[in-house]
PDB file of C-alpha atoms in Angstrom:
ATOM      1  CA  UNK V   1      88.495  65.116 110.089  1.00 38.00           C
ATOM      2  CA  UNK V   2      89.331  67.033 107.205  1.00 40.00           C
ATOM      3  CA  UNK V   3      92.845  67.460 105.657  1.00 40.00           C
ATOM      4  CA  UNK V   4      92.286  71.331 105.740  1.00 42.00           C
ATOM      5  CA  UNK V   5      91.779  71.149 109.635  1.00 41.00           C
ATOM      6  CA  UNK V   6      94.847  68.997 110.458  1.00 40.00           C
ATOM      7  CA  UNK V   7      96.895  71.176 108.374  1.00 45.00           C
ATOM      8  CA  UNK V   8      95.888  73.637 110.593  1.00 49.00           C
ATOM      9  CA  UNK V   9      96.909  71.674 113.880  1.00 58.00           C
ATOM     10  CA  UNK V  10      99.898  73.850 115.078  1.00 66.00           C
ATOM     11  CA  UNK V  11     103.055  71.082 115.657  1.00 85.00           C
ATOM     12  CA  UNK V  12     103.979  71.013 119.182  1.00 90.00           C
ATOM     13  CA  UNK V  13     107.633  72.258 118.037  1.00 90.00           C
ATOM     14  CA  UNK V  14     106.065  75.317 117.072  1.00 86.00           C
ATOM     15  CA  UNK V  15     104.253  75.359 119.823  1.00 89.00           C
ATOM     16  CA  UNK V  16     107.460  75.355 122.171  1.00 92.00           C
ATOM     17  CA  UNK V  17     109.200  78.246 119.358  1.00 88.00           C
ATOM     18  CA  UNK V  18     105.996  80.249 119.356  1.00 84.00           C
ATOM     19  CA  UNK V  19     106.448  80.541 123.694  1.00 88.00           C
ATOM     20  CA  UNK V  20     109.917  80.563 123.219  1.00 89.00           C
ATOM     21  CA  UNK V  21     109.842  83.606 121.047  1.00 82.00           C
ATOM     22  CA  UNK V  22     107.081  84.920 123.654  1.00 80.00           C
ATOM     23  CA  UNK V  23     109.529  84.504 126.187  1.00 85.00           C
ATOM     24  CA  UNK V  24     112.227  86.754 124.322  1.00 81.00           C
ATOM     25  CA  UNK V  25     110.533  89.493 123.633  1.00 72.00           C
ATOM     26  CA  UNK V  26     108.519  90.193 126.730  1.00 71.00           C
ATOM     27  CA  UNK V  27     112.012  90.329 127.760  1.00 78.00           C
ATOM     28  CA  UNK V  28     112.876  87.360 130.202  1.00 87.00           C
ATOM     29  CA  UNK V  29     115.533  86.076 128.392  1.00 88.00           C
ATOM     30  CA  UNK V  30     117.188  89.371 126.925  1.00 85.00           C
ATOM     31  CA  UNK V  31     119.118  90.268 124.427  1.00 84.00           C
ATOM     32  CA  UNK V  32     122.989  88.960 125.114  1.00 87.00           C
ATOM     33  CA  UNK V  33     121.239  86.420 127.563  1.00 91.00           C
ATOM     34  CA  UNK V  34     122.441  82.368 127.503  1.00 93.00           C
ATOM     35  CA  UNK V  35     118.958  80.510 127.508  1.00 94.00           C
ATOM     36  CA  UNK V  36     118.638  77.742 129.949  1.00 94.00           C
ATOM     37  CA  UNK V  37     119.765  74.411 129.091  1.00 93.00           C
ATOM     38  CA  UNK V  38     118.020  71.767 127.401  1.00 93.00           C
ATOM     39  CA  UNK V  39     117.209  69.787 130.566  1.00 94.00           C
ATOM     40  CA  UNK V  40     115.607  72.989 132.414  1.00 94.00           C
ATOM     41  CA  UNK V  41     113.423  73.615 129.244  1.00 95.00           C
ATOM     42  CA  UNK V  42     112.268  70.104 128.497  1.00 95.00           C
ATOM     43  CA  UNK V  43     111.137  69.982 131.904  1.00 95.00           C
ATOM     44  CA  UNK V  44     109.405  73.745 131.907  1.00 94.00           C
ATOM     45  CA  UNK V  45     107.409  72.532 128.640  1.00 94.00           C
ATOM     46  CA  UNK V  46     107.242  69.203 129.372  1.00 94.00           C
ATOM     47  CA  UNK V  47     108.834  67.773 125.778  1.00 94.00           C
ATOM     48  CA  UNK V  48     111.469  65.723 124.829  1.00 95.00           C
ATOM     49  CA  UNK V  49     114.859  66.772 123.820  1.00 94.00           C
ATOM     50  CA  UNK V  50     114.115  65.884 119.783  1.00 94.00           C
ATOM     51  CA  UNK V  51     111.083  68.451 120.455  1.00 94.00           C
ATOM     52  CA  UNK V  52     112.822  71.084 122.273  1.00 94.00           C
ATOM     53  CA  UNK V  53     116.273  70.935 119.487  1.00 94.00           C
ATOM     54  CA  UNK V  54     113.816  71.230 117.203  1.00 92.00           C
ATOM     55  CA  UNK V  55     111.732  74.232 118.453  1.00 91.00           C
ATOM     56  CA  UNK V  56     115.082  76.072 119.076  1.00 92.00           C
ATOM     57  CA  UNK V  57     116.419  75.237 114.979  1.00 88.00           C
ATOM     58  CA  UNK V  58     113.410  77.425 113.911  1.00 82.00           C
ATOM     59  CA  UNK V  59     114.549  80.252 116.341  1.00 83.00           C
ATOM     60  CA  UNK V  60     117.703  80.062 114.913  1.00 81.00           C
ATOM     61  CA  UNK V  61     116.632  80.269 111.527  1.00 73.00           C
ATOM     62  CA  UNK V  62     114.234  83.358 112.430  1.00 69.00           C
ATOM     63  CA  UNK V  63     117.202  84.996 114.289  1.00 71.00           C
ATOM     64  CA  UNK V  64     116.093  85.064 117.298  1.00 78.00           C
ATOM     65  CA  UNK V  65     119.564  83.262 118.591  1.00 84.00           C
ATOM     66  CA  UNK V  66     122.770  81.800 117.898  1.00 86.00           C
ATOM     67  CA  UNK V  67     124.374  78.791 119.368  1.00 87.00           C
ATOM     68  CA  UNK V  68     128.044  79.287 120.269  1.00 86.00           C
ATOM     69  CA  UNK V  69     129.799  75.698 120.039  1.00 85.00           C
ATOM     70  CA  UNK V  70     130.495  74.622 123.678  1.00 85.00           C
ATOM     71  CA  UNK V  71     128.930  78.113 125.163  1.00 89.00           C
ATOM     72  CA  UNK V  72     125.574  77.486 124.762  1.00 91.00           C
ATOM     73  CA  UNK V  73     122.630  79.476 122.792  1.00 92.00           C
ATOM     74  CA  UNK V  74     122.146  82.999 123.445  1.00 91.00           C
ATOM     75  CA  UNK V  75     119.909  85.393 122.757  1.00 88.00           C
ATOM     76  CA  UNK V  76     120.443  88.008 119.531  1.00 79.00           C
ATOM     77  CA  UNK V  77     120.854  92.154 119.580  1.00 69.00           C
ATOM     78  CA  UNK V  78     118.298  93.793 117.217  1.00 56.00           C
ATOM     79  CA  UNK V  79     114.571  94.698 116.141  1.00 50.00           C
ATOM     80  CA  UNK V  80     112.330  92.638 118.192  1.00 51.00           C
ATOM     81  CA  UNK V  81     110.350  91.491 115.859  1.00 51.00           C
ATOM     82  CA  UNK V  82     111.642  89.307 112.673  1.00 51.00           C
ATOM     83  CA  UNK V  83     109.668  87.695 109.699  1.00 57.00           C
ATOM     84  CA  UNK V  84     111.591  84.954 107.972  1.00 52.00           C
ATOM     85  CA  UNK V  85     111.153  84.670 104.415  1.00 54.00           C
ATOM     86  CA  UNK V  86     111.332  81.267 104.780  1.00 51.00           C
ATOM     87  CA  UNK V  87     107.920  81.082 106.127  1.00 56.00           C
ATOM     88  CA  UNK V  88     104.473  82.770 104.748  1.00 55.00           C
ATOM     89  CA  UNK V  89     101.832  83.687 107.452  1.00 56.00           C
ATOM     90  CA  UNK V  90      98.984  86.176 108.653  1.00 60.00           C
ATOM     91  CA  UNK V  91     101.487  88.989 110.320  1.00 63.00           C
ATOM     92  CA  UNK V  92      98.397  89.669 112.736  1.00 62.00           C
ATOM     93  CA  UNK V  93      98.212  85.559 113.544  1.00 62.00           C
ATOM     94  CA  UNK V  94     102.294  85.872 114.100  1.00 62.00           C
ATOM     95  CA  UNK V  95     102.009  88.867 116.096  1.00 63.00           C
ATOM     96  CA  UNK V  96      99.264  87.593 118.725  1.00 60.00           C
ATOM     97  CA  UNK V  97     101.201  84.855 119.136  1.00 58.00           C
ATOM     98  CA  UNK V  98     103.997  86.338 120.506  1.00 56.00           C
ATOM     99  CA  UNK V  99     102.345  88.409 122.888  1.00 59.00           C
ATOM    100  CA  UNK V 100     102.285  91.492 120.955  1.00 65.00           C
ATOM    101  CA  UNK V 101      99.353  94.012 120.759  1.00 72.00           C
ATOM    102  CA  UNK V 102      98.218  93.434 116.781  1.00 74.00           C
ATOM    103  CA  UNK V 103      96.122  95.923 115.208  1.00 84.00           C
ATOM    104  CA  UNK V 104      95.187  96.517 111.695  1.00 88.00           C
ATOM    105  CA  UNK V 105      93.807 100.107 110.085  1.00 92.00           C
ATOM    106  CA  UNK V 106      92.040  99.805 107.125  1.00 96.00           C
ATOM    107  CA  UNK V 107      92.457 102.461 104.419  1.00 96.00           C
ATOM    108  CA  UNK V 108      90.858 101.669 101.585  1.00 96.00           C
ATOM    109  CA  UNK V 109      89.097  98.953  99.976  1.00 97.00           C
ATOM    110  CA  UNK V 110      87.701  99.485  96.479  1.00 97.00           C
ATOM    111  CA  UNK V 111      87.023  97.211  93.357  1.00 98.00           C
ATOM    112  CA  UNK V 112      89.329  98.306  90.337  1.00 97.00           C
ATOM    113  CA  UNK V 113      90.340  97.800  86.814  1.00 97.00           C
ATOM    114  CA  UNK V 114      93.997  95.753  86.755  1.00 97.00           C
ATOM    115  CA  UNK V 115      96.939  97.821  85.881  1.00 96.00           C
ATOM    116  CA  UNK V 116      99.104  95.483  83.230  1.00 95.00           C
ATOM    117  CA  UNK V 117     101.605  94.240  85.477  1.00 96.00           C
ATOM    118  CA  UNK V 118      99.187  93.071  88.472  1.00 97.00           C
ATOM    119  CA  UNK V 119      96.526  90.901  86.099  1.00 97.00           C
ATOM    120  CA  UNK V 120      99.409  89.473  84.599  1.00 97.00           C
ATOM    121  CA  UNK V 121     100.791  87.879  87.949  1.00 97.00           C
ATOM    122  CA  UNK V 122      97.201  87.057  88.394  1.00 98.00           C
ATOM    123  CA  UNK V 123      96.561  85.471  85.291  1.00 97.00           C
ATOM    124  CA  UNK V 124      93.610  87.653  84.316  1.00 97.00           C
ATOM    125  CA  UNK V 125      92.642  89.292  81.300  1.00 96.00           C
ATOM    126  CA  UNK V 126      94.407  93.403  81.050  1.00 91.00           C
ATOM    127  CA  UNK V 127      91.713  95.436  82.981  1.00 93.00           C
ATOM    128  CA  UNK V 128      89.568  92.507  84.699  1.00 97.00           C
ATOM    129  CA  UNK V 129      88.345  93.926  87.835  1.00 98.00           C
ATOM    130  CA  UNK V 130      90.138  92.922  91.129  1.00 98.00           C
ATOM    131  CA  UNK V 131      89.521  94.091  94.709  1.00 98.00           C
ATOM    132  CA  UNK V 132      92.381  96.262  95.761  1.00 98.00           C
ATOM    133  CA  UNK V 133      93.304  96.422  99.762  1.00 98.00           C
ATOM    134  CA  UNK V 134      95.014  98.662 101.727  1.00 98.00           C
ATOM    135  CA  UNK V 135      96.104  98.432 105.189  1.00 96.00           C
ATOM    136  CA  UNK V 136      98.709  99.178 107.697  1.00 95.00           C
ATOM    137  CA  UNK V 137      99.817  96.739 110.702  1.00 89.00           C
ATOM    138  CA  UNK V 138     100.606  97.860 113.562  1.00 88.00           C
ATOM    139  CA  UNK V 139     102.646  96.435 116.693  1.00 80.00           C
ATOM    140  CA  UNK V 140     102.336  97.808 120.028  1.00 79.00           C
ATOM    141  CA  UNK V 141     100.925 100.957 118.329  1.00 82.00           C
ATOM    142  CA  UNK V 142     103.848 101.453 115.737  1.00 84.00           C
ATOM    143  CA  UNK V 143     102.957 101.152 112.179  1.00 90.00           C
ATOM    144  CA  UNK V 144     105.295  97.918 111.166  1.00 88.00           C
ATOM    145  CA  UNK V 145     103.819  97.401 107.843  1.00 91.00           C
ATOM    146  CA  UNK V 146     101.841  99.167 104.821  1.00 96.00           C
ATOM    147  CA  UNK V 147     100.329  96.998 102.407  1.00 96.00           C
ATOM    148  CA  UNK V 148      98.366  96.579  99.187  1.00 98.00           C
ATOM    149  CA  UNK V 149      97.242  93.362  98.457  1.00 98.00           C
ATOM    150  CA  UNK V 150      95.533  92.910  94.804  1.00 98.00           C
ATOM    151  CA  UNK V 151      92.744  89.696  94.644  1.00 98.00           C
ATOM    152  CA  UNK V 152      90.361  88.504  91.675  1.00 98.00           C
ATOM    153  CA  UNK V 153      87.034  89.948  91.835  1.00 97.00           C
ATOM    154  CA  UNK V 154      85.146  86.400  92.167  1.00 97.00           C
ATOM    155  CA  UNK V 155      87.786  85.560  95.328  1.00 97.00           C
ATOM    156  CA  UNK V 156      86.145  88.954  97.292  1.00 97.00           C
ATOM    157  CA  UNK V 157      84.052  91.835  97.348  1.00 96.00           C
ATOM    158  CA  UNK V 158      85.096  95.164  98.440  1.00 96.00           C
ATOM    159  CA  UNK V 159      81.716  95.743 100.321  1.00 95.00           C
ATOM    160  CA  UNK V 160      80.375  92.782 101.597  1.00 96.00           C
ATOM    161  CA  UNK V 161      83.960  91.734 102.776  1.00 96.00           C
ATOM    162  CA  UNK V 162      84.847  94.611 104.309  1.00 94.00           C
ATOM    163  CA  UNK V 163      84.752  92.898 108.276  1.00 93.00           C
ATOM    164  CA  UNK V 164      87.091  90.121 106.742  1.00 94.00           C
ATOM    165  CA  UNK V 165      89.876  92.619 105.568  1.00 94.00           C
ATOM    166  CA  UNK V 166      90.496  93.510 108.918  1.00 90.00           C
ATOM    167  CA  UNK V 167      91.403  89.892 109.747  1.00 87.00           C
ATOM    168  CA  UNK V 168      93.726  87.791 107.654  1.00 87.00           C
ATOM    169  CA  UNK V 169      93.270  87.437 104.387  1.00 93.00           C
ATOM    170  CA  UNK V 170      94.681  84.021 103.810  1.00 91.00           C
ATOM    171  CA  UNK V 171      91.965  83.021 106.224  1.00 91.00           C
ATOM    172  CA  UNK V 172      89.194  84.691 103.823  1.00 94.00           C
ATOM    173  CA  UNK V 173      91.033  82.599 100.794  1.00 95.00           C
ATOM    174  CA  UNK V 174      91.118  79.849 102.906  1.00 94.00           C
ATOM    175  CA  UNK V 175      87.197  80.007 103.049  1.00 94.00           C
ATOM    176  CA  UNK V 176      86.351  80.528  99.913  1.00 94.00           C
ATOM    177  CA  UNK V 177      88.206  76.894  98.887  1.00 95.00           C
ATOM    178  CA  UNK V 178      91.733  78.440  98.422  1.00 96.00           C
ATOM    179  CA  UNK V 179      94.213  77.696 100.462  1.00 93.00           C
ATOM    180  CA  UNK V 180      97.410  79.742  99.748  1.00 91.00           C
ATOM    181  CA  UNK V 181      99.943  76.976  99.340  1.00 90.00           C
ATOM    182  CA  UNK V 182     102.930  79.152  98.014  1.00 90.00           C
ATOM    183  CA  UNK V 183     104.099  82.283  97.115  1.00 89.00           C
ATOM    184  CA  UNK V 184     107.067  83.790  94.752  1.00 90.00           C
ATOM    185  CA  UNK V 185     108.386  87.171  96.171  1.00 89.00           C
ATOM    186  CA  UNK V 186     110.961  89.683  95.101  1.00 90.00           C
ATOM    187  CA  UNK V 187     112.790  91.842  98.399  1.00 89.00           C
ATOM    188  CA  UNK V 188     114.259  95.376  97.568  1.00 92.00           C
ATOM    189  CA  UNK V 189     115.376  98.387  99.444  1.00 91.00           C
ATOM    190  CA  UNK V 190     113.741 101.529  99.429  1.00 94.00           C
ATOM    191  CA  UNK V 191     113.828 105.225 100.633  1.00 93.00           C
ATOM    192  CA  UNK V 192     110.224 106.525 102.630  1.00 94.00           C
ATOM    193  CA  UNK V 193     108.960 109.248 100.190  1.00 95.00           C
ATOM    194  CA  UNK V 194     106.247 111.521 101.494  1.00 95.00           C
ATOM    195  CA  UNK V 195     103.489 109.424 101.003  1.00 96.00           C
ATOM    196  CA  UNK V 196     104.875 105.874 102.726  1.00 96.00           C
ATOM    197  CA  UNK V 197     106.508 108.258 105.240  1.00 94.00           C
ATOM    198  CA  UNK V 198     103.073 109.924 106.747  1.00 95.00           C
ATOM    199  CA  UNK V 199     101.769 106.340 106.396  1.00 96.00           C
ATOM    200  CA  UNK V 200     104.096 104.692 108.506  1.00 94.00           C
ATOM    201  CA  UNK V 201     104.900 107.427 111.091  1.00 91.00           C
ATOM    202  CA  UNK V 202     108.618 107.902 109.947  1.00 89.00           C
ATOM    203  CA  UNK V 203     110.977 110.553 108.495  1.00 89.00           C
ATOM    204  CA  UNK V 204     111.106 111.241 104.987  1.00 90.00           C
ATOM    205  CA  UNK V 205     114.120 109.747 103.429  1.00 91.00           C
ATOM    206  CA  UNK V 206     114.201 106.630 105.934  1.00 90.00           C
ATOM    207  CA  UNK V 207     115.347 103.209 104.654  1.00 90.00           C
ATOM    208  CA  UNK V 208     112.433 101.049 104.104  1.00 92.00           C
ATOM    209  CA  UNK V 209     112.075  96.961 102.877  1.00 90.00           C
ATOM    210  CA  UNK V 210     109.481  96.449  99.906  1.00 94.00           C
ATOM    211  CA  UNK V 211     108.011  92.891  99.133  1.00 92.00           C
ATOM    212  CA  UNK V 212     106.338  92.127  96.086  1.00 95.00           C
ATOM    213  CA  UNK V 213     104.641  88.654  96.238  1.00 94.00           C
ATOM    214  CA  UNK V 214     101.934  86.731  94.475  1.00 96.00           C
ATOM    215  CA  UNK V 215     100.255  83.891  96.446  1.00 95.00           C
ATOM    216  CA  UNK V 216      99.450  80.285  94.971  1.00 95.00           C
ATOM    217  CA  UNK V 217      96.444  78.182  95.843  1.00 94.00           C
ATOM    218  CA  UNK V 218      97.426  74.447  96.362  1.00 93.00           C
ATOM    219  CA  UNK V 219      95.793  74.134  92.586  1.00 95.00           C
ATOM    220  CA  UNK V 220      98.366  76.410  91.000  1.00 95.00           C
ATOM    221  CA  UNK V 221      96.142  79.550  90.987  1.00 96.00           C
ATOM    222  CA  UNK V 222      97.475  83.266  91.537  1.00 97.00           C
ATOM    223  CA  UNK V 223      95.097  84.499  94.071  1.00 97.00           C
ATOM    224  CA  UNK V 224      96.467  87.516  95.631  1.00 97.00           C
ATOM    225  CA  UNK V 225      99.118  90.063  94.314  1.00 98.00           C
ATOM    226  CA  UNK V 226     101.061  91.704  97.491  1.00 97.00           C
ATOM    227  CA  UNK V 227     102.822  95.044  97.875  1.00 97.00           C
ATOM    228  CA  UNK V 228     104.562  96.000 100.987  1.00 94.00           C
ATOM    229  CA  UNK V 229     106.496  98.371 102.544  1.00 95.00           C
ATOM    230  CA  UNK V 230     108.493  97.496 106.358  1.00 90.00           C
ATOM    231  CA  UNK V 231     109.694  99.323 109.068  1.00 87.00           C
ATOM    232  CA  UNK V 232     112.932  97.503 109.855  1.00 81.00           C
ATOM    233  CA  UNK V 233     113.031  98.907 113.182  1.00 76.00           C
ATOM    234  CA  UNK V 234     109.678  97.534 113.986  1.00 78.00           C
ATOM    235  CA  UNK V 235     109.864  94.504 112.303  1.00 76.00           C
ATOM    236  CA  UNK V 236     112.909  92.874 110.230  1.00 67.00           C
ATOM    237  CA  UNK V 237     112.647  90.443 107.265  1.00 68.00           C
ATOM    238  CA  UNK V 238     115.218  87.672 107.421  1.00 63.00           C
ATOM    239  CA  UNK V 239     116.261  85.167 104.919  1.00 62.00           C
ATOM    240  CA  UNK V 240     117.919  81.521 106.498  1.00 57.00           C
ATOM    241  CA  UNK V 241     120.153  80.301 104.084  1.00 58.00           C
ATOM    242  CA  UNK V 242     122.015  76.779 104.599  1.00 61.00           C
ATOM    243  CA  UNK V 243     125.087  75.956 103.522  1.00 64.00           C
ATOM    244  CA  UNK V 244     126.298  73.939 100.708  1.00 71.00           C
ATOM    245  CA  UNK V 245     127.581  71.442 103.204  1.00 68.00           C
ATOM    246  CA  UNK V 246     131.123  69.441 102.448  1.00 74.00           C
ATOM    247  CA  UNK V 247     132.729  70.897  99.225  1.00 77.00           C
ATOM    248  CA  UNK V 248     134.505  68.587  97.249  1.00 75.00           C
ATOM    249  CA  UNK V 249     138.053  69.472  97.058  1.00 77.00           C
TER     250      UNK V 249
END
């Protein structure tokens, strides 16, 4: 068994999260809502409490709830749907497996020269070609995301690919021996100008999240430069931060 394929193994507190966050959404356990103590849940997914604490951490961290010291954990007001930073994935993987209808329209996918700023997160020579993407994710037939992702000419090929950009493209990396093993990303706010707005199906003028990213291979390598544009009311991007612990007086 490869290394690559147990990588790939989801752990069974994700497992328990991903139903978990299933479960909150489709709306059984509601917004405002206490969920049901640990005993009740261990026994409706059959794990053990170290599992379960665990599963529910990572929801905290995405957002999802807050535990109230001697009230229990309850379930958080706001957009459904929340990517934490924290995390990198294939937003079509994430959304499937949370129950949520995941498509993905293609707009464009062409092989171009490198503006300046993109072959230098790349690493490339000024004007090497790269194969530029665009697409725009939908959930549950809103546009959630617009994106244009950037990757070296010998990585892809705007024709031949074409059936893979519909899919994930960390999968395609993944194939052709480059698994994305981190990325460095900069989050601003941004105001929907024409263009974005007709897009992503919202006014002019509305308040939009932009990530730049480039992705690392686990060999160093820059393998895809990302720009993207969210619809915080479809789906939020959230940051955990932990404390600094005990401060010294």
């Amino acid at each position: 068994m490869s290394m690559q394929h147990v990588r790939s193994r989801p752990l069974l507190p994700d497992v328990v999260r991903a139903e978990l966050r299933r479960l909150i959404i489709g709306g059984e356990f509601p917004p405002g809502s206490r969920l049901p103590n640990e005993d009740a849940l261990c026994a409706r997914f059959s794990v053990s409490r170290i599992t379960l604490r665990e599963a529910v951490r990572g929801l905290i961290e995405d957002g999802y709830v807050t535990r109230r010291q001697g009230a229990g954990t309850f379930v958080n007001q706001g957009p459904a749907l929340r990517n934490s930073l924290d995390t990198n994935f294939s937003y079509t993987d994430y959304l499937e497996s949370i129950g949520v209808r995941a498509t993905k329209q293609l707009l464009e996918a062409r092989t171009a020269r490198a503006p300046a700023d993109v072959a230098a997160d790349l690493r490339l020579d000024p004007g090497a070609d790269i194969v530029v993407i665009r697409r725009v994710r939908s959930a549950d037939g809103r546009p959630a995301v617009y994106s244009i992702d950037s990757l070296p000419a010998d990585l892809a090929d705007a024709q031949a690919d074409l059936e893979a950009f519909t899919g994930s493209l960390y999968r395609l990396l993944s194939q052709r021996g480059h698994d994305v093993d981190h990325a460095r990303a900069v989050l601003s706010p941004v105001i929907a100008d024409a263009e974005l707005a007709g897009i992503l199906g919202v006014a002019e003028g509305t308040p939009l999240q932009h990530l730049k990213q480039v992705d690392h291979d686990t060999a160093g390598r820059p393998v895809m430069h990302s720009l993207e544009w969210h619809v915080p009311s479809v789906i939020e991007l959230r940051v955990y931060r932990r404390g600094p612990g005990r401060v010294a007086p």
